[in-house]
Short mmCIF file of C-alpha atoms in Angstrom, two decimals:
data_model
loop_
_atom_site.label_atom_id
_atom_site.label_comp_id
_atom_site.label_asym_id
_atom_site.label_seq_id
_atom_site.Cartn_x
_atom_site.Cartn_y
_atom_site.Cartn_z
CA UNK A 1 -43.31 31.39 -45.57
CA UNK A 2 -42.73 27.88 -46.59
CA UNK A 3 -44.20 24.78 -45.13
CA UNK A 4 -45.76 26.71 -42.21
CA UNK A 5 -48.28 29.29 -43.05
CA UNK A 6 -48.56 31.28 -40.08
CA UNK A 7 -46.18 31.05 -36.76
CA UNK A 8 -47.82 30.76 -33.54
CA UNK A 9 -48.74 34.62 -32.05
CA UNK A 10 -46.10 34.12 -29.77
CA UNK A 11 -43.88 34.10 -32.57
CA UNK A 12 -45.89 36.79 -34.31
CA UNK A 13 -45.39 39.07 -31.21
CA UNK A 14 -41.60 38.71 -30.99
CA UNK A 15 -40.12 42.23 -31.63
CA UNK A 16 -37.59 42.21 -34.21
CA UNK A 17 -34.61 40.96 -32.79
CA UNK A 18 -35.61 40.24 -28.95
CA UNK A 19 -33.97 39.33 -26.61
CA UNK A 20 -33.88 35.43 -27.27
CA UNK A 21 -34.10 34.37 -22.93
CA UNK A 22 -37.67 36.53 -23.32
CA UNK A 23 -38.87 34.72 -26.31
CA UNK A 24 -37.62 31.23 -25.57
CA UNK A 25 -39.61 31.81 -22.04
CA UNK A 26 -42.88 32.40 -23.68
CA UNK A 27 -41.93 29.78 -26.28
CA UNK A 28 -41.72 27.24 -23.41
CA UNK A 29 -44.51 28.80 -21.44
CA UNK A 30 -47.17 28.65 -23.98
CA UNK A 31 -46.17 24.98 -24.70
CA UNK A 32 -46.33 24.29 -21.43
CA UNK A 33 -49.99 25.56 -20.67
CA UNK A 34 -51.53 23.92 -23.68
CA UNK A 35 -50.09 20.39 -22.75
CA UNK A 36 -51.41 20.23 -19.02
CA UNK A 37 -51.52 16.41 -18.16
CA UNK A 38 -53.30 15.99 -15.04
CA UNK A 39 -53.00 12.79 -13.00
CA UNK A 40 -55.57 9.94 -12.95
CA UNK A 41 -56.81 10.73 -8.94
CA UNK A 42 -60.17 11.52 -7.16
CA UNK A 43 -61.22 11.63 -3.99
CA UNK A 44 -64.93 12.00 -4.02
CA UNK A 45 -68.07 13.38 -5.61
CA UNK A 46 -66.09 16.20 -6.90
CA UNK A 47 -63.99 13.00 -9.26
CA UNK A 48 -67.25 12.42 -10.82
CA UNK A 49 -67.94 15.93 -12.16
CA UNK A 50 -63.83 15.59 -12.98
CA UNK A 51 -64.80 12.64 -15.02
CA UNK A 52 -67.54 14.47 -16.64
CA UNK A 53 -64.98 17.74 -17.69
CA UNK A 54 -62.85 14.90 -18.58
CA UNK A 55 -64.51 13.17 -20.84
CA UNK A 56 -66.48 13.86 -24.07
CA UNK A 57 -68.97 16.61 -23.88
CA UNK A 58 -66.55 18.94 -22.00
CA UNK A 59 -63.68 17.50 -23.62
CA UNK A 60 -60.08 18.86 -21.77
CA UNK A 61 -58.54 16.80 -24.60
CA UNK A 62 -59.37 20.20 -26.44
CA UNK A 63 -57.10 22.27 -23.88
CA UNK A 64 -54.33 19.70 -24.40
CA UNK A 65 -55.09 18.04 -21.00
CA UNK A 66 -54.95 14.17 -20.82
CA UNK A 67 -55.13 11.80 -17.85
CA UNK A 68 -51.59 9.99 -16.74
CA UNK A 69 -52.05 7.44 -14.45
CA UNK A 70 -48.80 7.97 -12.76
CA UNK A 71 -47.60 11.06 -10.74
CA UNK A 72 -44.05 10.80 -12.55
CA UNK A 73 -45.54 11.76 -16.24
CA UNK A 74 -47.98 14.65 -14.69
CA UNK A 75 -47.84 18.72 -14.31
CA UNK A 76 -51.14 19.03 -12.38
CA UNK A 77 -53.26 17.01 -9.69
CA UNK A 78 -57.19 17.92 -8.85
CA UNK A 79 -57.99 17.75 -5.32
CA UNK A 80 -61.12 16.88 -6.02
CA UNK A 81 -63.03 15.69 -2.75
CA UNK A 82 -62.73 15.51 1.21
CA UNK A 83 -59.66 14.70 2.70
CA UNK A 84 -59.42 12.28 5.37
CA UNK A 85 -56.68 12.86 7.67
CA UNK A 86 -55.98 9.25 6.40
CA UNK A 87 -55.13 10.66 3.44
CA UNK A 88 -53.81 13.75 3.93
CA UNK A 89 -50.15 11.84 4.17
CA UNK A 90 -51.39 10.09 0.93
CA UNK A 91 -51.32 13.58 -1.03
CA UNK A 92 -48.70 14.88 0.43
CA UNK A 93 -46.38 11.87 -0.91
CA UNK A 94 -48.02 11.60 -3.77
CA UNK A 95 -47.18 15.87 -4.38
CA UNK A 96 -43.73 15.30 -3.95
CA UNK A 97 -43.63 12.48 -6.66
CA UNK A 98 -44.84 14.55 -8.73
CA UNK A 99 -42.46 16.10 -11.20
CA UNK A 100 -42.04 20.10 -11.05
CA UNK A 101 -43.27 22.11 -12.42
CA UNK A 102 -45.97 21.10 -11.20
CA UNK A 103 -50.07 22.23 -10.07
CA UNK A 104 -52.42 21.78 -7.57
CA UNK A 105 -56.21 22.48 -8.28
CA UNK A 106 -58.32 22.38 -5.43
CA UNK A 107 -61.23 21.37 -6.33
CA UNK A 108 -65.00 22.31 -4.15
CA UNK A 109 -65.51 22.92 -0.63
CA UNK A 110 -63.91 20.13 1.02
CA UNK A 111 -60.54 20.82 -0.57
CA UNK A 112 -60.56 24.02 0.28
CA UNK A 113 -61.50 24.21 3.88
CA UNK A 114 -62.92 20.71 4.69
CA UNK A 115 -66.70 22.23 3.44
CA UNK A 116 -69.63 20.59 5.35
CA UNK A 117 -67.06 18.54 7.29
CA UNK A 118 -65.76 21.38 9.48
CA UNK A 119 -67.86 21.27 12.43
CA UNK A 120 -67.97 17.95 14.51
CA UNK A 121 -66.22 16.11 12.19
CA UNK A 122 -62.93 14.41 13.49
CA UNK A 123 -61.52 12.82 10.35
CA UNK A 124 -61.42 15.20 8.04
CA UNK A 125 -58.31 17.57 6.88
CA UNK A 126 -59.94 20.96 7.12
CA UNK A 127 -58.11 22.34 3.39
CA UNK A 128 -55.38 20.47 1.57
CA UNK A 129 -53.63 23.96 1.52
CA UNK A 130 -52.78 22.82 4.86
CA UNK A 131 -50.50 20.27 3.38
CA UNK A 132 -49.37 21.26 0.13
CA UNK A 133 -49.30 24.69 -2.09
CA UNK A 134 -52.85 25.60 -4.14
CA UNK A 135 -52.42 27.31 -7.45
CA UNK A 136 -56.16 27.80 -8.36
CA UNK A 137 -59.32 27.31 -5.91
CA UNK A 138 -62.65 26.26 -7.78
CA UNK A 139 -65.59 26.72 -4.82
CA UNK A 140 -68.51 24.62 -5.52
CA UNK A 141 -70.20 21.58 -3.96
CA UNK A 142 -69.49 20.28 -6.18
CA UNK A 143 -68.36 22.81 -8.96
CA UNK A 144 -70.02 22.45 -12.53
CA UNK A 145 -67.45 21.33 -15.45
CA UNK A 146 -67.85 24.76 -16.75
CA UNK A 147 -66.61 25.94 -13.14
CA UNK A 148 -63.46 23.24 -13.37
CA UNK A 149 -62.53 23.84 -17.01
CA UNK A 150 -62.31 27.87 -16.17
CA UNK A 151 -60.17 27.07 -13.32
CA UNK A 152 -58.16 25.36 -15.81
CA UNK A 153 -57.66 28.39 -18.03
CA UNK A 154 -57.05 30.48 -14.94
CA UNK A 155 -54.33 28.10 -14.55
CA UNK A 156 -53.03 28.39 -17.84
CA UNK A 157 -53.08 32.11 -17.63
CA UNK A 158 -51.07 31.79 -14.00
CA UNK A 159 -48.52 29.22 -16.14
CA UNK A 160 -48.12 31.42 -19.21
CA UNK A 161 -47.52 34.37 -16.65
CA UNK A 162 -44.06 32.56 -14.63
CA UNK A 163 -40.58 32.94 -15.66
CA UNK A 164 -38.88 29.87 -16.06
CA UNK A 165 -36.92 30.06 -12.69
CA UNK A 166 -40.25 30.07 -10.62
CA UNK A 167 -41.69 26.96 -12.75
CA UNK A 168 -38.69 24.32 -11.74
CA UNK A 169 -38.70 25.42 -8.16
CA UNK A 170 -36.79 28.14 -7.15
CA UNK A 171 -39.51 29.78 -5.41
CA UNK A 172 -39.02 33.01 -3.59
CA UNK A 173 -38.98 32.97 0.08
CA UNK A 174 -42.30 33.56 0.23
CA UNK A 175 -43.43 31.03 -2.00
CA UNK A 176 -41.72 28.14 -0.57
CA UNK A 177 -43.83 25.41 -0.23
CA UNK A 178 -44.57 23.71 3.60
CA UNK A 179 -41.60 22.25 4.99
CA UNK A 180 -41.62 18.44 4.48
CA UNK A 181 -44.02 16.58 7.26
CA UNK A 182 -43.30 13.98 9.45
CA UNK A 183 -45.52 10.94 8.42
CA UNK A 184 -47.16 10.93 11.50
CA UNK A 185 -48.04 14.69 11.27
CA UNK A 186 -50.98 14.63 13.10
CA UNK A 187 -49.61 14.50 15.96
CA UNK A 188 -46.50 16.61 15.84
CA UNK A 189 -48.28 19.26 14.35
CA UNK B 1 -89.83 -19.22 4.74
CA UNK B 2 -90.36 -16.88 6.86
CA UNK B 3 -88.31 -18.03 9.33
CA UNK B 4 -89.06 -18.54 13.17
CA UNK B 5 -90.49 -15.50 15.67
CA UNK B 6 -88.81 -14.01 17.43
CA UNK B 7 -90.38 -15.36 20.88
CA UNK B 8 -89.15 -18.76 19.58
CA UNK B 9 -85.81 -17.63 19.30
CA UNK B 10 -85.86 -15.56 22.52
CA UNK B 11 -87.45 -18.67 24.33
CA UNK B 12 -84.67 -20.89 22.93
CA UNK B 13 -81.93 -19.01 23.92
CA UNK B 14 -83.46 -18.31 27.49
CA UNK B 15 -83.61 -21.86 28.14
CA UNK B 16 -79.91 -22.32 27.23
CA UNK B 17 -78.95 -19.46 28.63
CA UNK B 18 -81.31 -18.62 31.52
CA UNK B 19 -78.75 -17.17 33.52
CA UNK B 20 -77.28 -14.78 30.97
CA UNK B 21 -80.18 -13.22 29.67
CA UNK B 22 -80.71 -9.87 31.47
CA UNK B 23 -83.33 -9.17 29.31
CA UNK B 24 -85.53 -9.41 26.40
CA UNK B 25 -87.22 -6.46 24.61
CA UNK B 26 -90.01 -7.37 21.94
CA UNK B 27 -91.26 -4.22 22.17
CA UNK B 28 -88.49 -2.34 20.20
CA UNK B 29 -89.05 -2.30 16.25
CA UNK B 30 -86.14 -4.63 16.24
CA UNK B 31 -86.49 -7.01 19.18
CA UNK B 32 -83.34 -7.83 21.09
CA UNK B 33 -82.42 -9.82 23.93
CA UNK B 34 -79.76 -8.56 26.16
CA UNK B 35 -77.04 -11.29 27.68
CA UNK B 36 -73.88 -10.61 29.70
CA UNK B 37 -70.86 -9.47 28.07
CA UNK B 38 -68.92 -13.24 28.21
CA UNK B 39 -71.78 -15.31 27.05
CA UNK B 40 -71.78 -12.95 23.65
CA UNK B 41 -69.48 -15.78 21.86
CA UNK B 42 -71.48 -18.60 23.74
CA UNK B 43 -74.44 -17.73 22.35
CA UNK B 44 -73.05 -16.68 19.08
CA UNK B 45 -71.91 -20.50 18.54
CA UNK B 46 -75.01 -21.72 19.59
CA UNK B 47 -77.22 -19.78 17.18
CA UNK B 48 -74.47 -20.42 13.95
CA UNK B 49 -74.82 -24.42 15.14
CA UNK B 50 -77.57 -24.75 16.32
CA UNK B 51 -79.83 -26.32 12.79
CA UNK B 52 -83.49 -25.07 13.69
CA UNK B 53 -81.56 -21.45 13.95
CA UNK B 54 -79.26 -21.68 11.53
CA UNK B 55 -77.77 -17.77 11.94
CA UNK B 56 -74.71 -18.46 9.03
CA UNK B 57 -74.82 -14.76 8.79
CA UNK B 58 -73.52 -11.82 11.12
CA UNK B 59 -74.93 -8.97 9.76
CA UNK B 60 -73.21 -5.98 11.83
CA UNK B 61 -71.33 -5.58 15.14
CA UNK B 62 -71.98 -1.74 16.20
CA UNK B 63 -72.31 -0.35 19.73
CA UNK B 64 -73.84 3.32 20.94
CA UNK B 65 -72.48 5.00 23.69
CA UNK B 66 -75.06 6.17 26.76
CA UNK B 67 -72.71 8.54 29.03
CA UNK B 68 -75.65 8.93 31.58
CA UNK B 69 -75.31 5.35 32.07
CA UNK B 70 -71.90 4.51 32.00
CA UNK B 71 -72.44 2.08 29.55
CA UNK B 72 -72.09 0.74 25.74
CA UNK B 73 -74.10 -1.55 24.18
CA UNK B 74 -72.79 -3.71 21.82
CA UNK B 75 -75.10 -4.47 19.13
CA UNK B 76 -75.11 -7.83 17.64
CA UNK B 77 -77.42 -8.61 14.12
CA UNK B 78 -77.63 -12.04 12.81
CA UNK B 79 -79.29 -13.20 9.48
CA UNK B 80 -80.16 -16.82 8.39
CA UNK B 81 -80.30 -17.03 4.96
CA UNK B 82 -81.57 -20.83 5.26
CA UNK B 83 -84.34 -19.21 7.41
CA UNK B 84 -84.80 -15.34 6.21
CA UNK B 85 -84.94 -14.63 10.14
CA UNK B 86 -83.04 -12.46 11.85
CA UNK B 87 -82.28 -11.63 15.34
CA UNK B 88 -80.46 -9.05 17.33
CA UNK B 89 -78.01 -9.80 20.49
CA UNK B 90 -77.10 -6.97 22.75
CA UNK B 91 -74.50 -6.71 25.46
CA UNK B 92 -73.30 -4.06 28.12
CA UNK B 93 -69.96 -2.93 29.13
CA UNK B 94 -68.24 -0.62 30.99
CA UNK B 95 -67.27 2.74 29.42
CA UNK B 96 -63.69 2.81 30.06
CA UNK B 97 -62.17 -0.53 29.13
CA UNK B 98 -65.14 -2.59 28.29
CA UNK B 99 -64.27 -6.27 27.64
CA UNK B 100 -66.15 -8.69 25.40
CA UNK B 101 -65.56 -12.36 24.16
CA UNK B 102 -64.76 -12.08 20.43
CA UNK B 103 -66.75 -14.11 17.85
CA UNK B 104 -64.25 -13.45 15.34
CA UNK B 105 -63.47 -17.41 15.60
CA UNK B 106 -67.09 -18.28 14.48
CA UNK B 107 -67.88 -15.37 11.92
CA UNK B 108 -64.88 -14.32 9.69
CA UNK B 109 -66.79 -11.04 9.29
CA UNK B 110 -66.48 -10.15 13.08
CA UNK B 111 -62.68 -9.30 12.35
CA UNK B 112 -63.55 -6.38 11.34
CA UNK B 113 -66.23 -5.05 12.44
CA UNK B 114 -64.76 -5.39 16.06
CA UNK B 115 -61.70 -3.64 14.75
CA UNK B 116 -64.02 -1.02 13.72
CA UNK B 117 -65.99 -0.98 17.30
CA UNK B 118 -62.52 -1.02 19.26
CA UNK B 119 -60.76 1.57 17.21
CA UNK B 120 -64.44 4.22 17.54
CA UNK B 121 -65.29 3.21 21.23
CA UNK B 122 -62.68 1.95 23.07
CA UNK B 123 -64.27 -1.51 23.49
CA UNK B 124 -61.57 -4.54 23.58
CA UNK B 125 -62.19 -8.23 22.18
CA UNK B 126 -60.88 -10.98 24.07
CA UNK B 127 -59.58 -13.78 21.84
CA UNK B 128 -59.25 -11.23 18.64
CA UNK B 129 -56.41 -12.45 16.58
CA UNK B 130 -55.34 -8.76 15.68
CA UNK B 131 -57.46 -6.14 17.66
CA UNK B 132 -55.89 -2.99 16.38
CA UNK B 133 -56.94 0.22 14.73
CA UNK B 134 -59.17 0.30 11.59
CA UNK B 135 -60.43 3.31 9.78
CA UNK B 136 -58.54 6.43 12.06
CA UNK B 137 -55.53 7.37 10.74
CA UNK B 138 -51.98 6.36 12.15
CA UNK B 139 -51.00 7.95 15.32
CA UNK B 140 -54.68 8.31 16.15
CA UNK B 141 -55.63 8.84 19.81
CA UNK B 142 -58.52 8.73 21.79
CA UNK B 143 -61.89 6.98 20.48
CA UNK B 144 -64.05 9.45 17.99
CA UNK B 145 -67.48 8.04 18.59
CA UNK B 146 -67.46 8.57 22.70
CA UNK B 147 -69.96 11.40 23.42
CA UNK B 148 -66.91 13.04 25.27
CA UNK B 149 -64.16 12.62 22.87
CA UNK B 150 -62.40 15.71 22.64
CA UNK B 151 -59.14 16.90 20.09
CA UNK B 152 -57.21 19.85 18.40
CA UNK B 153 -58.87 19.95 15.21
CA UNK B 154 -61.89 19.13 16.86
CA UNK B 155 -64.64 22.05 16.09
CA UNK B 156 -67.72 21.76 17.51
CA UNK B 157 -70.70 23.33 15.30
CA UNK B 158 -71.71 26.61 16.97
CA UNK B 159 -75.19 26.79 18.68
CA UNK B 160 -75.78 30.33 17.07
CA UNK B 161 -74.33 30.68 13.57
CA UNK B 162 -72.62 34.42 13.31
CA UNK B 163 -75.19 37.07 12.20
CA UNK B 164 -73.60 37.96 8.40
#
């Protein structure tokens, strides 16, 4: 074999002369879901147990995931706390700078349905899949780093799982993300 | 060091001010004396220039809302760090456009914090350099902290939580 002892499974799979569109798909795929960069961005308490996946004794640097600081350079973005409906508008711009394909995690209770700040709370966005798409929901208040980092293979799964057309954007009908919102969507809504 | 009582301070300010002070309460944990909305900057200045006082320190602007009463208090809390005493102002106004002299002038702190009183209750600051919203989002209406403030997205929390 050369230089390279054994060829990824991927490779190992391929059935003798595939067809190449197949192959090159998985190819991409798998490189794709072991180099999830995830941007530099918390809201709340949920950042903090972020920060603890993120760093040393969870280690996502193992997965292939690093921190960008910039939406430009990153495939994935944890919603990791409440969301004010000051910045709901925030994440919604900050979504659409980031570059497809690209993820949304949403990360405990408050991302997913506004958690204890349902009732009588008037500032709070009440799920940020109200405002953008969700690709994997992690419950928890706040979720353990165990609980993140499997939401993070589930996502890797769901990535290793698309065809190439779905990941840069042509969705299906009924996978079109929300239309675009007016910046003052609160009160158009 | 510890600063003057508070039936000094009280008996200062009622001599200056006799016919502004609707009330003093020493009973309270916090004592207070209540004046009339317009002397709230008046006797702001006097207790920041005043030396024996000394207040170089506003601690917090707030107000509470009493529907039953038609009324909301603005709460005033002044610290003297030459001193270590503190002392707490209180003034009414009227639910639904409530006026008050703003002591943004004399505390740069005040800016602020009366931003933050306008924008949750509605009360306006005469003489604030830029009395607009603070901490709701753009676009906001209506004034969160009112007892009767109502919305859309508004859900109250149920008085009987559904049996599972």
């Amino acid at each position: 074999m050369g230089v390279v002892a054994r060829l990824p499974v991927y490779w190992e799979r391929l059935p003798g002369g595939g067809i190449v569109t197949t192959s090159l798909e998985k190819l991409l795929n798998w490189s794709r879901a072991s180099s999830i960069w995830y941007m530099i961005f918390g809201l709340a308490c949920c950042a903090i147990e972020m920060m603890a996946a993120g760093a040393s004794r969870y280690d996502f640097d193992r997965f292939g995931m690093m921190f960008r600081a910039t939406p430009r350079q990153s495939d994935l973005m944890f919603i990791s706390g409440t969301i004010t409906l000051k910045m709901a508008p925030r994440i919604r711009r900050l979504w659409e700078q980031l570059a497809e394909p690209r993820y949304i995690i949403a990360m405990g209770s408050c991302a997913i349905s506004g958690g204890g700040f349902y009732y009588d709370a008037y500032s709070v966005l009440k799920g940020v899949d109200k405002i953008i798409p969700v690709d994997v929901y992690v419950p928890g208040c706040p979720p353990r780093p165990e609980a993140l980092m499997h939401g993070c293979l589930r996502l890797q799964e769901k990535i290793k799982r698309e065809s190439l057309l779905q990941a840069f954007g042509n969705f299906p009908e009924d996978q079109a993300p929300p239309e675009r919102l007016d910046g003052r969507w609160i009160l158009t809504k | 060091m510890a600063g003057l009582p508070f039936e000094h301070i009280a008996g200062v300010i009622k001599d200056r001010f006799g016919g502004a002070v609707v009330e003093t309460n020493e009973g309270n944990r916090i004592p207070f004396v209540r004046v009339q909305a317009d002397a709230v900057a008046r006797v702001a200045r006097f207790l920041r220039d005043e030396p024996s006082l000394a207040f170089d320190y506003l601690m917090y602007v707030t107000a509470v809302d009493f529907p039953a009463e038609d009324k909301i208090t603005l709460v005033y809390h002044y610290f003297s760090y030459k001193y270590e005493h503190m002392f707490m102002v209180k003034a009414d106004v009227a639910r639904r456009g409530g006026v008050a002299r703003s002591v943004a002038h004399l505390y740069a702190a005040a800016e602020w914090l009366e931003r933050e009183v306008y924008d949750l209750f509605g009360v306006t600051f005469d003489g604030h350099p830029n009395l607009t919203r603070i901490l709701t989002p753009e676009g906001f209406r209506g004034h969160p902290l009112l007892k009767d403030f109502k919305s859309d997205d508004y859900v109250p929390f149920p008085d009987k939580m559904p049996a599972k």
